[in-house]
Short mmCIF file of C-alpha atoms in Angstrom, two decimals:
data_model
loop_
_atom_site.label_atom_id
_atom_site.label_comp_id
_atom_site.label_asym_id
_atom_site.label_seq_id
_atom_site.Cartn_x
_atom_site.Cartn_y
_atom_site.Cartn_z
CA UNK A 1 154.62 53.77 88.72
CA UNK A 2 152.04 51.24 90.41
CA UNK A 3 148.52 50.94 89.44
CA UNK A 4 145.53 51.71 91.32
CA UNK A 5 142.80 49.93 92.72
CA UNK A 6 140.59 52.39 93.68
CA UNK A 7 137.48 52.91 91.84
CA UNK A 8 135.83 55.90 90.77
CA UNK A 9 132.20 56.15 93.12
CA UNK A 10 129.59 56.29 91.01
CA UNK A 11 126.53 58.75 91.58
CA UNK A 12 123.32 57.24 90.70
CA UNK A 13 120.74 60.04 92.14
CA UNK A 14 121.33 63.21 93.82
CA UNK A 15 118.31 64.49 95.01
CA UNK A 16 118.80 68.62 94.71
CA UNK A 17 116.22 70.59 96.07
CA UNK A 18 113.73 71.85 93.34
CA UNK A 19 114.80 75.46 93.22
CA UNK A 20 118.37 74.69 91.98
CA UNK A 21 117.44 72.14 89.92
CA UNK A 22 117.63 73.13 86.26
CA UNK A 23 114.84 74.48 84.73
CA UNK A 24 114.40 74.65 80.98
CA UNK A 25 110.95 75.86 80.74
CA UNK A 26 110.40 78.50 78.32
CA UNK A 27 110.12 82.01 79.72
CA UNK A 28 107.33 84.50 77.86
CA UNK A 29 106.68 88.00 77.85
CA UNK A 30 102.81 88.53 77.50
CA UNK A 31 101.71 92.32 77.07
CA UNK A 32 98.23 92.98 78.58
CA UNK A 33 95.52 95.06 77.36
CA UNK A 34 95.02 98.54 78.62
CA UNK A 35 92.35 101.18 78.00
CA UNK A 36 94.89 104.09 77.23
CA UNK A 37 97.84 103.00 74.62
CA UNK A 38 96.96 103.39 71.06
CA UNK A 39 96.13 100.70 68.78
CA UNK A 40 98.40 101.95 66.76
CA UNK A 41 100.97 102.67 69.40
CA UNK A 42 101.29 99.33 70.46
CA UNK A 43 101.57 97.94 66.40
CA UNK A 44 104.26 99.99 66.32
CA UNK A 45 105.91 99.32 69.40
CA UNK A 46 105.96 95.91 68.75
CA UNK A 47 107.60 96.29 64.87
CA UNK A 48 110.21 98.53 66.68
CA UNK A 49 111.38 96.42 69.44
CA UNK A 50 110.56 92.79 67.89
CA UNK A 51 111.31 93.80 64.25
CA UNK A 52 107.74 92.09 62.91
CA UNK A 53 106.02 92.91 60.14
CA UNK A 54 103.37 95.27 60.15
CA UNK A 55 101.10 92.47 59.37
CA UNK A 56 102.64 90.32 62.66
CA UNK A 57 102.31 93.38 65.01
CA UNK A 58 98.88 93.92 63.89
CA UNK A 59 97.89 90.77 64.79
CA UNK A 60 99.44 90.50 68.45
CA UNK A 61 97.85 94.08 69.27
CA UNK A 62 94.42 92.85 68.03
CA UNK A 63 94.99 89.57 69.96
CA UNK A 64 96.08 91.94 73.30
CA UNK A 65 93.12 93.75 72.33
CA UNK A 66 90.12 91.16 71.62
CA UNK A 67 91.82 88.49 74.21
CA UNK A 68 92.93 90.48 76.98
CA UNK A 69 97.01 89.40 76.26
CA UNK A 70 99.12 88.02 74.26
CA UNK A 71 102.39 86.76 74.43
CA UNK A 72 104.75 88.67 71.98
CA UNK A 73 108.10 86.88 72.84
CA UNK A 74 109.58 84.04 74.16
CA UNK A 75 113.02 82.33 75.53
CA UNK A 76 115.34 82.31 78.31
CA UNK A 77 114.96 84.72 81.24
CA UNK A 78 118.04 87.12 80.74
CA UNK A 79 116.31 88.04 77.13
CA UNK A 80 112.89 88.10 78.27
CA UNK A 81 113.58 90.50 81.22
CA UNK A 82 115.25 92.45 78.65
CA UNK A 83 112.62 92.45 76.35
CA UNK A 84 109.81 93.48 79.53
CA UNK A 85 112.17 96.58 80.48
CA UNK A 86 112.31 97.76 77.25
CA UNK A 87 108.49 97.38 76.61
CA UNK A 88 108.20 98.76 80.01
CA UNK A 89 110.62 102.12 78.72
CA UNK A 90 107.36 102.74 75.78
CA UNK A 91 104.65 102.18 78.35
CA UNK A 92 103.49 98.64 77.71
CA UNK A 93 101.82 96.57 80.10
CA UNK A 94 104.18 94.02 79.87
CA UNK A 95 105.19 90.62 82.06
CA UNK A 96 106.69 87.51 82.47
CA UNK A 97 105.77 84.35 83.34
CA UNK A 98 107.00 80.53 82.69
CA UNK A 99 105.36 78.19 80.64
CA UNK B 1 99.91 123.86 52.41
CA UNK B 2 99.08 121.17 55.18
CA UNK B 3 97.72 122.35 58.39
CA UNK B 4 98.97 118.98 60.19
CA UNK B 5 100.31 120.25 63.47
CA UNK B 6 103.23 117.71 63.29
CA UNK B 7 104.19 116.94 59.96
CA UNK B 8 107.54 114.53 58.67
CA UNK B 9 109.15 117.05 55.75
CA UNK B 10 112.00 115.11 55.05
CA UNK B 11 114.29 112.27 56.22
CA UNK B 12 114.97 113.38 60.04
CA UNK B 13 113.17 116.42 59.69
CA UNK B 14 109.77 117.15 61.50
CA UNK B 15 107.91 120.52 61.24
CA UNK B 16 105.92 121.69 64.28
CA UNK B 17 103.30 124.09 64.35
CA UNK B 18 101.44 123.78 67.71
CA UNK B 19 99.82 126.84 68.48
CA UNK B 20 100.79 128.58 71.08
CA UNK B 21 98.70 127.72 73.90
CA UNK B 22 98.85 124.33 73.02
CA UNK B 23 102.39 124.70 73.47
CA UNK B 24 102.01 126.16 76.85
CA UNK B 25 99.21 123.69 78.28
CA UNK B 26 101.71 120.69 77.20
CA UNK B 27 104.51 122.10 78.86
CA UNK B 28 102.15 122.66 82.08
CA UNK B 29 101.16 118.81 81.51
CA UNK B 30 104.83 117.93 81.24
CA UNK B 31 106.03 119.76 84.71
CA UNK B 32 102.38 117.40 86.05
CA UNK B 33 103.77 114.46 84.89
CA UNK B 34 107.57 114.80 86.26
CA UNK B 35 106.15 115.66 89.50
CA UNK B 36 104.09 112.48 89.35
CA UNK B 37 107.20 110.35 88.18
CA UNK B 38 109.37 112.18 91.00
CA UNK B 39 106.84 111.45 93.90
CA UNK B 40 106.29 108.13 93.00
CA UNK B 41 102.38 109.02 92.98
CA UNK B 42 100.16 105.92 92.24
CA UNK B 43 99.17 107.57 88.98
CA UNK B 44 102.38 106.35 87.76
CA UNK B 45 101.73 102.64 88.12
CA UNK B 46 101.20 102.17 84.48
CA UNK B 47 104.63 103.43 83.22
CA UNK B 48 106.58 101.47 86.64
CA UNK B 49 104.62 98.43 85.53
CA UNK B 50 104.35 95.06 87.62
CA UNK B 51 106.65 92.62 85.79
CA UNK B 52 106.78 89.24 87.78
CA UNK B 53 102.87 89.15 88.66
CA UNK B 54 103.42 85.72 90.37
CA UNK B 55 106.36 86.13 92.24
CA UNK B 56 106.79 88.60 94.25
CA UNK B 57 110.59 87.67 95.17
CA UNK B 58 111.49 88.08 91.42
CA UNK B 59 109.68 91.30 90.55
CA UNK B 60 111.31 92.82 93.74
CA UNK B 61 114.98 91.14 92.36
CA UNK B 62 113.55 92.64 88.50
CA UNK B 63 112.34 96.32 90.21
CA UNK B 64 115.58 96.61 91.70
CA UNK B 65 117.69 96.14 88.81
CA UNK B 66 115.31 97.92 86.12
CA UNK B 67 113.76 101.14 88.57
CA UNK B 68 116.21 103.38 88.49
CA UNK B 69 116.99 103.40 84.29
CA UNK B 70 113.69 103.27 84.02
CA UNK B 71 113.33 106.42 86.22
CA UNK B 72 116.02 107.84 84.41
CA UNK B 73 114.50 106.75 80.69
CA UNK B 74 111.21 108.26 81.31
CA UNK B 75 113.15 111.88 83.01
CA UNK B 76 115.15 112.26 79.81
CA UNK B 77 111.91 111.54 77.61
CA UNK B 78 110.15 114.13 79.24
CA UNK B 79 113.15 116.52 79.00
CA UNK B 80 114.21 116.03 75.54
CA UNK B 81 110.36 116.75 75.19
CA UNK B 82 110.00 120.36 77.36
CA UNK B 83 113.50 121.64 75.77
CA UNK B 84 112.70 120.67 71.87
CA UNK B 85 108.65 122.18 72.64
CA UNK B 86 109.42 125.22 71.09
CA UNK B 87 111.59 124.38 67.82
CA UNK B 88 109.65 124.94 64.85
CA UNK B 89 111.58 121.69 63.23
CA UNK B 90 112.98 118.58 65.37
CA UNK B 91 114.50 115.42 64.42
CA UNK B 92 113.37 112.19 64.32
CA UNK B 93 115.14 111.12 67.64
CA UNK B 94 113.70 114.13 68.97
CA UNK B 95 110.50 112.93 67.11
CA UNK B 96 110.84 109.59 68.85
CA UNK B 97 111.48 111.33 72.37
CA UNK B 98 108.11 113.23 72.23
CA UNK B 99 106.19 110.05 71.00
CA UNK B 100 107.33 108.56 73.93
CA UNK B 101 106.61 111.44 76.38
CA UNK B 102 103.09 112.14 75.06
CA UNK B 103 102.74 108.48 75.93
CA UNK B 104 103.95 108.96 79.07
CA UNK B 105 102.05 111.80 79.85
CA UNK B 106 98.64 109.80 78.66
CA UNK B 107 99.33 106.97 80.80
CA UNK B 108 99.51 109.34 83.92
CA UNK B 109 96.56 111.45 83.15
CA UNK B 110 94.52 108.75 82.43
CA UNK B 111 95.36 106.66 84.96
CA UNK B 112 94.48 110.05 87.40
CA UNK B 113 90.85 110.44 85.86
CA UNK B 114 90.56 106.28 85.79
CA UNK B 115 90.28 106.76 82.09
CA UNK B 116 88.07 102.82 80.42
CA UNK B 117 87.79 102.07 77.10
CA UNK B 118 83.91 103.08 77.30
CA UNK B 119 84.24 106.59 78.24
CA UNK B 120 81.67 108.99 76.83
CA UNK B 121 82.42 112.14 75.62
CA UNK B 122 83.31 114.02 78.22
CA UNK B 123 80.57 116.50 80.36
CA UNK B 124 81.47 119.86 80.75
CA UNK B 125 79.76 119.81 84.28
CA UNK B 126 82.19 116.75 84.95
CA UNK B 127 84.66 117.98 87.69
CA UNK B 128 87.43 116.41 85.70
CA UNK B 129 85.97 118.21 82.32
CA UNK B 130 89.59 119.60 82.00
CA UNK B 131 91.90 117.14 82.35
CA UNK B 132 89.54 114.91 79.69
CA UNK B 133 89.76 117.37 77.43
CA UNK B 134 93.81 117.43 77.72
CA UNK B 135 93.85 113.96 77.68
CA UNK B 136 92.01 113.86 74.48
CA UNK B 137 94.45 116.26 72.73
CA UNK B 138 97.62 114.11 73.66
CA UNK B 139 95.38 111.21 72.12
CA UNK B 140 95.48 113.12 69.27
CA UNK B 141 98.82 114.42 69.32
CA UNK B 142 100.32 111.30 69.72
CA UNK B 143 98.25 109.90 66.77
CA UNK B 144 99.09 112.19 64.53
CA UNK B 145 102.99 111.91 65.45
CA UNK B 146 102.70 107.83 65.01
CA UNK B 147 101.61 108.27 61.74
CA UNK B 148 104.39 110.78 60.53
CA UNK B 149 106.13 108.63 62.33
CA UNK B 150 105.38 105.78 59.91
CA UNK B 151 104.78 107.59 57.11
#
């Protein structure tokens, strides 16, 4: 066995284009007001899916309601998709977006 | 004696007592609102809704992947719905079912008439005098199901 003088390169920089670059910004589901689901349909919508308190759910519907939106979950974009379809299967105006 | 027309009696037990032209006028708003879903009519957009507002590459990626179980979801809904409408008792999947339906079947209608949260009480010379008063019993159907629902 002989030893070896080469050297391992070494990679300082590799510029990647921006859309494969990694990106860990956090991905949110907002649900948007709308003049048809029930107050109370959407409290309840969100304990179901989310698990929140009553008290928690409350509080995002009257923040969809009095602001327009609100986001309701957060996290990477596998769960948050998830989390869109299934407010999308009870009627919610739901969508994503990235911080 | 309660004269609810939806009423929880019990754990997974829900009485019904719709009267009976209630009964048929929903199942005439159900075969409206599966006709919508299967023709894709725009008075559907609310229950097909826009998920990637600001990327139109993703939503298409998202609408293929989520339109057709969504499709699906909202057909079975509407079915469990029409073939549980005249039980006198249902359970509470079959509770959960119409909650969902009734929903479904508000977001149509309302979407049709172009229903705001301002709306006055509805004119009876209004062309759409009908269809606001149907809307407004789903509203209450639905209301009073939630809270059996939670109760």
């Amino acid at each position: 066995m002989t030893g070896s003088s080469q050297t391992t390169p070494v990679i300082e920089k590799i510029d990647l284009p921006s859309d494969i670059m990694e990106d860990d910004r956090l991905w949110k589901v907002i649900v948007w007001n709308d003049p048809i689901n029930l107050m109370t349909y959407v409290t309840w919508v969100l304990q179901r899916l989310f698990g929140y308190s009553r008290e928690k759910a409350h509080a995002l519907m009257m923040e969809v309601h009095t602001q327009g939106k609100a986001v309701v979950a957060s996290g990477e974009r596998e769960k948050v998709e998830l989390d869109a379809y299934r407010l999308h299967e009870y009627g919610l105006w739901a969508t994503i977006e990235q911080d | 004696m309660s004269d609810k027309e939806i009423e929880k009696i019990g754990h997974d037990r829900f009485k019904i007592d719709l009267h009976p032209q209630v009964r048929q006028l929903l199942v005439d708003m159900k075969d409206v609102a599966l006709n919508h879903v299967e023709e894709n009519s725009p008075a559907t957009r609310r229950i097909f809704p826009v998920a990637y507002r600001n990327s139109p590459e993703m939503e298409m990626d998202f609408s293929q992947l989520t339109r057709e179980p969504l499709m699906r979801h909202h057909r079975e809904t509407l079915s469990i719905f029409e073939n549980t409408l005249s039980k006198s008792e249902i359970t509470e999947d079959e509770a959960l079912a119409w909650l969902n339906a009734l929903n479904d079947m508000r977001l149509i209608l309302g979407t049709a008439l172009d229903i705001d949260e301002d709306r006055a009480v509805p004119d009876e010379n209004d062309p759409n005098y009908e269809g606001y008063v149907v809307y407004d019993l789903l509203t209450y159907l639905q209301g009073v199901l939630i809270e059996e629902i939670q109760s």
